[in-house]
């Protein structure tokens, strides 16, 4: 039996509130992306000095009259041309690396993403689990220890913690490598490569995890405090559910919404937001690449990094948004 | 008799000890040597490396030039001999017939003529060929380079700096289109094995057929590290530039620590086209107001020296020792400032790394009644403002002061971006012109002396200090400081000649 499409389907489909909300959300994100790209484009070109300034400031060199990879003019028409170029996949060639911008970015991006994802995953997991456990035994030893630790790590400047760990585990106890992402020239995709990369990852990962976990811990801990006093928890207890089930399945779920929002926001920062840890550990990453590209006025590379970073931020926010709608029906109903 | 036997035994032991000492018994042969650095400097080939000293240095391991410099001055490299013919304005170079590219092909005069033509077509930022008309290969291993006019810095700027390109690889292609694997083929002592931009790592292997001698390090690496001192302590690297303050610690740990001038100067640039800085008296007041000794003490912690008012440091063979030495004298500054009853407040631009020096100078000026606001900005932004003349005072530095005194032309009145742009003194202008054309070193010395003297008197900018550079290494390689710096004045001791046992 063949199904026929009702005459009114198209009309209903178009007027469906879910679709309207979806289109509105998506439209908002596209607009935000456009706005970010425009700002990036204009601000980069407003920076005083260009590649020729950077080369010309070295007394031993002569800046060529027209340096390849220069930024070009800044106007609305030029922005349109730039967007067209981007869409066609013509991202230009980095002046410093003399290679296509995308190739350069993709040489650095995996390092940032691996470090960022693993740290974020560990920090959020640690924060959530400690928060739930500490709230279950308020004022117990775990609560005190975790809260104290969170306050300490939150108030420590990131680079200081990095240097402390470096001195402790790389100099005094030489357990981990001092810097870099992997021992140079280890054949890629081999077992020694992965093992060596993991050893190099350990300290930057630990630093980031320790720095990020307090936020998740305090959010969860505070949320759990409120949730555990809610009537539905009383009901659950009255039903005779085990304490662990009550904490994790009922109270924690209620607490998870702001935590996930935070994860979404931090995910957006993974591409370019890890500069300090990349500098302290000389870890290859897009953050340092972006920083040095600005210093060198390698504008086309900067354009590329900011574009990828902007798309990434928007995508991560969208993902967090969708996840929230799925987890919390109130968000879905509010159409937010 | 006993005496003879005793003396004989003594002589025997002396000869034995000398012959069995490591230097004789075992020629320097190092399997692996790693030099640490904080940055990556780009692919080590002409056109590809970042156009700064460390980038050139890495490239120079792979590519040779016509001549080179050691601790005493120019030495043969690809060219075994050279001569200048003043009447015809030509330099003739006889090439070493044993020189081979890394792919086995011979290096010929055609490669040199090709390099000059190619670099004229595709300007390479490191080399200025505006004084070269062209080159002719008169024999397989003899090349004649024609100048457009006498050009005194030719040997250092061109013959001693221009990497020779293999014609068979670069012909018919552009720097943008060339195959990167082939672009790394040179004729230098090291063969480029690998480069990893993400890790900032370079791997070079000794060239077994190097025409000038035996390369004593089998595997040479440059490696980006976060902290060279930590990396040395862990023995991850064998040599690096380190902060001078770490010198004592590293010496205690057994490292050879050497300090040397950087041939770099920090200057207070004065916009002498603006009032009141256009008045010599005001500029002199500024000079008397600054306590440059205190600046060295507080900013450099003593690891540096007060700069000569003629710009060239005492370690330069062109330094004029008879310049006026002006010490800080606030009373004299106040006296000079009486002619300017109400000087307007001035702005001092300073990159973040010089903010301490800027604050010190602000205090010094405040002491004599000159009001200064310090504006700390990003360095390239300041450079752009200096280029446009949009500043009162600015802190800016440059290197290259150890090499050819052509540098004075560039930094005093030339088209160098951070030039003092001082063209108001006709005598100075004439001398600067002569500085480039005087082929007789004695005559040139006099010219350079006078240029320094005029600079010291006119004060178009105030040279503040020369910082020291400290290098620590494990002592296995006899690194040395190149006279006037590598190429056009790169101050590092990592001269490739230290790694070669030359053929007699």
PDB file of C-alpha atoms in Angstrom, chain B residues 93 95 107-114 135-144:
ATOM      1  CA  UNK B  93      85.640  34.322  -8.029  1.00  0.00           C
ATOM      2  CA  UNK B  95      85.183  28.171  -7.442  1.00  0.00           C
ATOM      3  CA  UNK B 107      78.579  23.164  -8.477  1.00  0.00           C
ATOM      4  CA  UNK B 108      79.618  25.363 -11.395  1.00  0.00           C
ATOM      5  CA  UNK B 109      79.930  29.029 -12.277  1.00  0.00           C
ATOM      6  CA  UNK B 110      76.592  28.702 -14.073  1.00  0.00           C
ATOM      7  CA  UNK B 111      74.923  28.110 -10.709  1.00  0.00           C
ATOM      8  CA  UNK B 112      76.320  31.409  -9.430  1.00  0.00           C
ATOM      9  CA  UNK B 113      75.229  33.426 -12.482  1.00  0.00           C
ATOM     10  CA  UNK B 114      71.833  31.743 -12.297  1.00  0.00           C
ATOM     11  CA  UNK B 135      77.354  37.883 -13.597  1.00  0.00           C
ATOM     12  CA  UNK B 136      79.159  35.936 -16.296  1.00  0.00           C
ATOM     13  CA  UNK B 137      80.544  32.424 -16.145  1.00  0.00           C
ATOM     14  CA  UNK B 138      83.906  32.799 -17.864  1.00  0.00           C
ATOM     15  CA  UNK B 139      84.963  29.215 -17.183  1.00  0.00           C
ATOM     16  CA  UNK B 140      83.369  26.170 -15.583  1.00  0.00           C
ATOM     17  CA  UNK B 141      84.614  27.282 -12.180  1.00  0.00           C
ATOM     18  CA  UNK B 142      85.235  30.979 -12.640  1.00  0.00           C
ATOM     19  CA  UNK B 143      82.589  33.664 -12.389  1.00  0.00           C
ATOM     20  CA  UNK B 144      82.835  37.424 -12.855  1.00  0.00           C
TER      21      UNK B 144
END
